[in-house]
Amino acid sequence: MAEAPEKWRNVAGVLFGVLGQFDREDRKFFGNYTGGARKIVAEGDQFPKTVSQLRKIPRIGDYTAGAIASIALKEVIPVVDGNVIRVTARLKAISANPKDSLTVKKFWKLAAQLVDPFQPGDFNQALMELVSRHDSSVVVTDYPIKVVKAKQRHEFSAVCVVEIVGDKESLKRHQINNGFLLVKRPDEGLLAGLWEFPSVSLAGEVDLLPRRKAIDQYLKKYFTLQPRKTCDIVSREHVGEYVHVFSHIRLKMYVELLILRVELGINGLASKRDKDIVPWKRVDAEVLSNMGLTSGVKTGIHYGSKI
């Protein structure tokens, strides 16, 4: 398996390349395709040949699977995005809420009936880019119904890039126990299951000291890390602010770099073994660049000259 890293990178490139023409959300998740590529290589190096096999690959959903299957594999399968929903709604005069999950399922069924059996990939691409033509007597914007957008809420977060370094004894023993601390987000909700630097939600725009207090409480609660008690601060500095805009959330992140010296380094880091436990792991800077990461982690890396 010595060639595996190069193989999964090539497979990830294929996954990304098939979708390279689309300027949609799939392109934002290229980093996450590497996990799926590893799975393909680990299971025999055979690229999936059907949409059902593609759906089993991590981070590939119905839209991505349909795009790959129809365009690259010529499988007669639909692809449904916002454009397809709008065109289909106007074609069939459907005024239902296009955001409703049951309505979206109906659009998938309708799209499946429309796919050209001989050129499914070309048809899907054309349908997604189609400029609607309509009878002047029909108000085309009646279909689908316009949904009132929820007001975007503003959220704030303190993100701490935590680097753990070993003590002098571990250095004498040539133990490599340095690394960055990542925690896993919950399996449900925003950015579910992704890895990120330790972060704490804030009530609003707050000053540096309250942010640090919140981070310190987090590290104490989940990792028993207490400066001057269980670890020493090598350096700590605010490195920048960043705003990430989701469809319904405007998240402002305050990023700081915290280097801690812990006895035995990362191996001496103990997480509390109770109901509040947080999945975590140690990674080095090189590994970080190849992972599927949240915007908080990418922001920390962006200020990478500090890391």
Short mmCIF file of C-alpha atoms in Angstrom, two decimals, residues 28-305:
data_model
loop_
_atom_site.label_atom_id
_atom_site.label_comp_id
_atom_site.label_asym_id
_atom_site.label_seq_id
_atom_site.Cartn_x
_atom_site.Cartn_y
_atom_site.Cartn_z
CA LYS A 28 -16.08 23.80 -1.86
CA PHE A 29 -15.78 20.32 -0.44
CA PHE A 30 -12.84 19.01 -2.46
CA GLY A 31 -10.91 18.44 0.74
CA ASN A 32 -13.64 16.05 1.89
CA TYR A 33 -13.38 13.94 -1.28
CA THR A 34 -9.97 12.67 -0.16
CA GLY A 35 -11.68 10.61 2.53
CA GLY A 36 -13.89 8.98 -0.07
CA ALA A 37 -10.87 8.40 -2.29
CA ARG A 38 -9.10 6.58 0.53
CA LYS A 39 -12.17 4.36 0.95
CA ILE A 40 -12.15 3.47 -2.77
CA VAL A 41 -8.46 2.55 -2.67
CA ALA A 42 -8.79 0.59 0.58
CA GLU A 43 -11.65 -1.50 -0.81
CA GLY A 44 -9.84 -2.69 -3.89
CA ASP A 45 -9.06 0.36 -5.97
CA GLN A 46 -12.22 -0.06 -8.12
CA PHE A 47 -13.99 3.18 -8.93
CA PRO A 48 -17.77 2.99 -8.30
CA LYS A 49 -19.73 2.16 -11.44
CA THR A 50 -23.28 3.01 -10.38
CA VAL A 51 -25.06 5.80 -8.56
CA SER A 52 -25.90 3.45 -5.66
CA GLN A 53 -22.20 2.62 -5.22
CA LEU A 54 -21.29 6.31 -5.38
CA ARG A 55 -23.76 7.16 -2.60
CA LYS A 56 -21.81 4.86 -0.27
CA ILE A 57 -18.71 7.06 -0.57
CA PRO A 58 -18.32 9.56 2.31
CA ARG A 59 -19.39 13.13 1.51
CA ILE A 60 -21.11 12.15 -1.77
CA GLY A 61 -24.83 12.86 -1.69
CA ASP A 62 -27.61 12.48 -4.26
CA TYR A 63 -26.63 15.52 -6.31
CA THR A 64 -22.93 14.65 -6.56
CA ALA A 65 -23.64 10.96 -7.18
CA GLY A 66 -26.13 11.82 -9.91
CA ALA A 67 -23.70 14.21 -11.60
CA ILE A 68 -20.85 11.69 -11.63
CA ALA A 69 -23.06 8.74 -12.65
CA SER A 70 -24.79 10.54 -15.52
CA ILE A 71 -21.85 12.54 -16.88
CA ALA A 72 -18.93 10.17 -16.37
CA LEU A 73 -20.67 6.76 -16.26
CA LYS A 74 -23.58 7.47 -18.66
CA GLU A 75 -26.10 6.12 -16.17
CA VAL A 76 -29.67 7.27 -16.80
CA ILE A 77 -30.11 9.11 -13.53
CA PRO A 78 -31.37 12.61 -12.74
CA VAL A 79 -29.56 15.53 -11.14
CA VAL A 80 -31.64 18.03 -9.20
CA ASP A 81 -30.43 21.45 -8.11
CA GLY A 82 -32.10 24.82 -7.76
CA ASN A 83 -32.14 25.45 -11.52
CA VAL A 84 -33.66 22.06 -12.28
CA ILE A 85 -36.36 22.67 -9.67
CA ARG A 86 -37.22 26.05 -11.20
CA VAL A 87 -37.35 24.71 -14.77
CA THR A 88 -39.39 21.65 -13.77
CA ALA A 89 -41.78 23.73 -11.67
CA ARG A 90 -42.46 26.04 -14.61
CA LEU A 91 -42.75 23.13 -17.04
CA LYS A 92 -45.32 21.37 -14.84
CA ALA A 93 -46.83 24.54 -13.29
CA ILE A 94 -45.93 23.43 -9.77
CA SER A 95 -46.33 26.20 -7.21
CA ALA A 96 -45.42 24.16 -4.11
CA ASN A 97 -42.67 25.31 -1.73
CA PRO A 98 -39.42 24.22 -3.45
CA LYS A 99 -37.61 24.08 -0.08
CA ASP A 100 -39.99 21.50 1.41
CA SER A 101 -38.33 18.06 1.66
CA LEU A 102 -41.38 16.20 0.30
CA THR A 103 -41.62 18.60 -2.64
CA VAL A 104 -37.93 18.11 -3.42
CA LYS A 105 -38.46 14.32 -3.50
CA LYS A 106 -41.26 14.83 -6.04
CA PHE A 107 -38.94 16.93 -8.20
CA TRP A 108 -36.40 14.08 -8.16
CA LYS A 109 -39.12 11.70 -9.42
CA LEU A 110 -40.19 14.14 -12.13
CA ALA A 111 -36.59 14.74 -13.19
CA ALA A 112 -36.08 10.97 -13.49
CA GLN A 113 -38.93 10.85 -16.01
CA LEU A 114 -37.32 13.55 -18.13
CA VAL A 115 -33.74 12.24 -18.39
CA ASP A 116 -32.66 11.40 -21.93
CA PRO A 117 -31.87 7.64 -21.97
CA PHE A 118 -29.13 8.03 -24.58
CA GLN A 119 -27.37 11.19 -23.37
CA PRO A 120 -28.16 11.52 -19.67
CA GLY A 121 -25.08 13.57 -18.83
CA ASP A 122 -25.59 16.09 -21.62
CA PHE A 123 -29.29 16.35 -20.77
CA ASN A 124 -28.65 16.98 -17.07
CA GLN A 125 -26.06 19.65 -17.80
CA ALA A 126 -28.37 21.34 -20.31
CA LEU A 127 -31.30 21.25 -17.89
CA MET A 128 -29.23 22.83 -15.14
CA GLU A 129 -28.17 25.67 -17.44
CA LEU A 130 -31.45 26.10 -19.26
CA VAL A 131 -32.76 29.64 -19.62
CA SER A 132 -36.53 29.32 -19.26
CA ARG A 133 -38.76 30.32 -22.17
CA HIS A 134 -42.40 30.89 -21.47
CA ASP A 135 -45.70 32.12 -22.83
CA SER A 136 -46.08 35.85 -22.22
CA SER A 137 -49.51 35.22 -20.71
CA VAL A 138 -47.96 33.22 -17.88
CA VAL A 139 -46.03 34.92 -15.11
CA VAL A 140 -43.06 32.60 -14.98
CA THR A 141 -42.05 33.66 -11.49
CA ASP A 142 -45.30 32.18 -10.16
CA TYR A 143 -43.57 28.82 -10.38
CA PRO A 144 -42.21 27.72 -8.04
CA ILE A 145 -43.57 29.76 -5.16
CA LYS A 146 -41.14 32.30 -3.73
CA VAL A 147 -40.20 31.39 -0.19
CA VAL A 148 -39.60 34.18 2.27
CA LYS A 149 -35.98 33.88 3.31
CA ALA A 150 -35.27 33.62 6.98
CA LYS A 151 -33.36 36.56 8.36
CA GLN A 152 -29.68 35.75 8.58
CA ARG A 153 -28.60 35.52 12.18
CA HIS A 154 -25.25 36.76 13.44
CA GLU A 155 -23.12 34.44 15.53
CA PHE A 156 -19.71 34.84 17.12
CA SER A 157 -17.05 32.31 18.02
CA ALA A 158 -13.65 32.21 19.70
CA VAL A 159 -11.38 29.79 17.81
CA CYS A 160 -8.18 28.64 19.50
CA VAL A 161 -5.39 27.03 17.48
CA VAL A 162 -3.89 24.87 20.24
CA GLU A 163 -0.41 23.45 19.70
CA ILE A 164 0.84 20.99 22.30
CA VAL A 165 4.59 20.63 22.78
CA GLY A 166 6.43 18.20 25.03
CA ASP A 167 8.51 18.95 28.09
CA LYS A 168 12.32 18.84 28.19
CA GLU A 169 12.36 15.21 29.32
CA SER A 170 10.38 14.02 26.32
CA LEU A 171 12.68 16.02 24.05
CA LYS A 172 15.71 14.32 25.62
CA ARG A 173 14.14 10.94 24.84
CA HIS A 174 13.57 12.10 21.24
CA GLN A 175 9.84 11.54 21.54
CA ILE A 176 7.79 13.33 18.88
CA ASN A 177 4.76 14.34 20.89
CA ASN A 178 4.08 17.74 19.40
CA GLY A 179 0.93 18.45 17.44
CA PHE A 180 -2.20 20.50 16.98
CA LEU A 181 -5.35 19.66 18.88
CA LEU A 182 -8.50 19.00 16.84
CA VAL A 183 -11.96 18.22 18.16
CA LYS A 184 -14.86 16.67 16.29
CA ARG A 185 -18.15 18.49 15.85
CA PRO A 186 -21.41 16.72 16.75
CA ASP A 187 -22.81 14.28 14.19
CA GLU A 188 -25.84 16.49 13.67
CA GLY A 189 -26.27 20.18 12.96
CA LEU A 190 -24.03 22.73 11.27
CA LEU A 191 -20.81 21.22 9.78
CA ALA A 192 -21.74 17.87 11.32
CA GLY A 193 -18.90 15.44 11.97
CA LEU A 194 -16.10 17.71 10.77
CA TRP A 195 -12.87 18.36 12.66
CA GLU A 196 -11.99 21.81 13.93
CA PHE A 197 -9.79 23.66 16.38
CA PRO A 198 -11.33 24.10 19.84
CA SER A 199 -13.95 26.82 19.64
CA VAL A 200 -16.50 28.43 21.92
CA SER A 201 -19.70 30.24 20.98
CA LEU A 202 -19.90 33.83 22.18
CA ALA A 203 -22.91 35.93 23.12
CA GLY A 204 -21.76 38.72 20.82
CA GLU A 205 -18.73 40.82 20.02
CA VAL A 206 -16.60 40.57 23.13
CA ASP A 207 -13.11 41.72 24.08
CA LEU A 208 -9.98 39.59 24.18
CA LEU A 209 -9.99 38.76 27.91
CA PRO A 210 -13.56 37.34 28.00
CA ARG A 211 -12.78 35.30 24.89
CA ARG A 212 -9.69 33.84 26.50
CA LYS A 213 -11.60 33.09 29.68
CA ALA A 214 -14.19 31.16 27.67
CA ILE A 215 -11.48 29.16 25.87
CA ASP A 216 -9.67 28.45 29.14
CA GLN A 217 -12.88 27.10 30.67
CA TYR A 218 -13.40 24.87 27.63
CA LEU A 219 -9.87 23.44 27.76
CA LYS A 220 -10.17 22.84 31.50
CA LYS A 221 -13.55 21.13 31.20
CA TYR A 222 -12.74 18.77 28.34
CA PHE A 223 -8.95 18.33 28.54
CA THR A 224 -8.00 19.20 32.12
CA LEU A 225 -5.65 21.82 30.68
CA GLN A 226 -5.02 24.59 33.19
CA PRO A 227 -2.14 27.01 32.56
CA ARG A 228 0.39 27.06 35.43
CA LYS A 229 -1.25 23.97 36.95
CA THR A 230 -1.34 21.14 34.41
CA CYS A 231 0.55 22.92 31.61
CA ASP A 232 2.64 25.98 30.82
CA ILE A 233 1.92 28.67 28.24
CA VAL A 234 4.78 28.99 25.76
CA SER A 235 3.05 31.75 23.81
CA ARG A 236 -0.42 33.12 23.24
CA GLU A 237 -1.53 35.75 20.77
CA HIS A 238 -4.54 36.98 18.84
CA VAL A 239 -3.84 36.35 15.15
CA GLY A 240 -6.91 37.65 13.35
CA GLU A 241 -10.64 37.84 12.75
CA TYR A 242 -12.63 36.21 9.98
CA VAL A 243 -16.26 36.26 8.84
CA HIS A 244 -17.75 33.16 7.22
CA VAL A 245 -21.21 33.49 5.65
CA PHE A 246 -23.48 30.45 5.50
CA SER A 247 -26.91 30.56 3.87
CA HIS A 248 -28.61 31.46 7.16
CA ILE A 249 -25.73 32.38 9.48
CA ARG A 250 -23.08 35.06 9.48
CA LEU A 251 -20.33 33.71 11.71
CA LYS A 252 -17.55 35.96 12.97
CA MET A 253 -14.54 34.09 14.33
CA TYR A 254 -11.82 35.49 16.57
CA VAL A 255 -8.72 33.36 16.07
CA GLU A 256 -5.82 33.03 18.50
CA LEU A 257 -2.75 30.81 18.64
CA LEU A 258 -2.02 29.11 21.96
CA ILE A 259 1.13 27.00 22.42
CA LEU A 260 1.10 24.86 25.55
CA ARG A 261 3.89 22.78 27.07
CA VAL A 262 2.44 19.59 28.58
CA GLU A 263 4.33 16.88 30.42
CA LEU A 264 4.92 14.04 27.91
CA GLY A 265 3.53 16.26 25.17
CA ILE A 266 0.41 15.15 23.34
CA ASN A 267 0.65 11.72 25.00
CA GLY A 268 0.13 13.38 28.34
CA LEU A 269 -3.10 15.00 27.26
CA ALA A 270 -6.02 13.43 29.12
CA SER A 271 -9.64 13.94 28.20
CA LYS A 272 -12.31 13.64 30.89
CA ARG A 273 -14.00 10.26 30.61
CA ASP A 274 -17.58 11.17 31.28
CA LYS A 275 -20.73 12.15 29.39
CA ASP A 276 -19.13 15.43 28.34
CA ILE A 277 -16.25 13.77 26.50
CA VAL A 278 -15.31 15.32 23.15
CA PRO A 279 -13.70 13.22 20.39
CA TRP A 280 -10.24 14.65 19.69
CA LYS A 281 -6.97 13.83 17.98
CA ARG A 282 -3.49 15.15 17.39
CA VAL A 283 -2.35 16.15 13.90
CA ASP A 284 0.73 17.84 12.54
CA ALA A 285 0.74 20.78 10.13
CA GLU A 286 1.29 18.62 7.05
CA VAL A 287 -1.71 16.40 7.80
CA LEU A 288 -3.93 19.43 8.35
CA SER A 289 -3.62 20.50 4.72
CA ASN A 290 -5.05 17.17 3.46
CA MET A 291 -8.09 16.95 5.72
CA GLY A 292 -11.72 17.89 5.23
CA LEU A 293 -11.81 20.90 7.52
CA THR A 294 -14.27 23.45 8.81
CA SER A 295 -13.88 27.12 8.00
CA GLY A 296 -12.51 27.65 11.50
CA VAL A 297 -9.60 25.29 10.86
CA LYS A 298 -8.96 26.73 7.41
CA THR A 299 -8.90 30.18 8.94
CA GLY A 300 -6.32 29.03 11.47
CA ILE A 301 -4.21 27.64 8.64
CA HIS A 302 -4.75 30.84 6.65
CA TYR A 303 -3.03 32.70 9.44
CA GLY A 304 -0.47 29.95 9.01
CA SER A 305 2.56 32.12 9.15
#
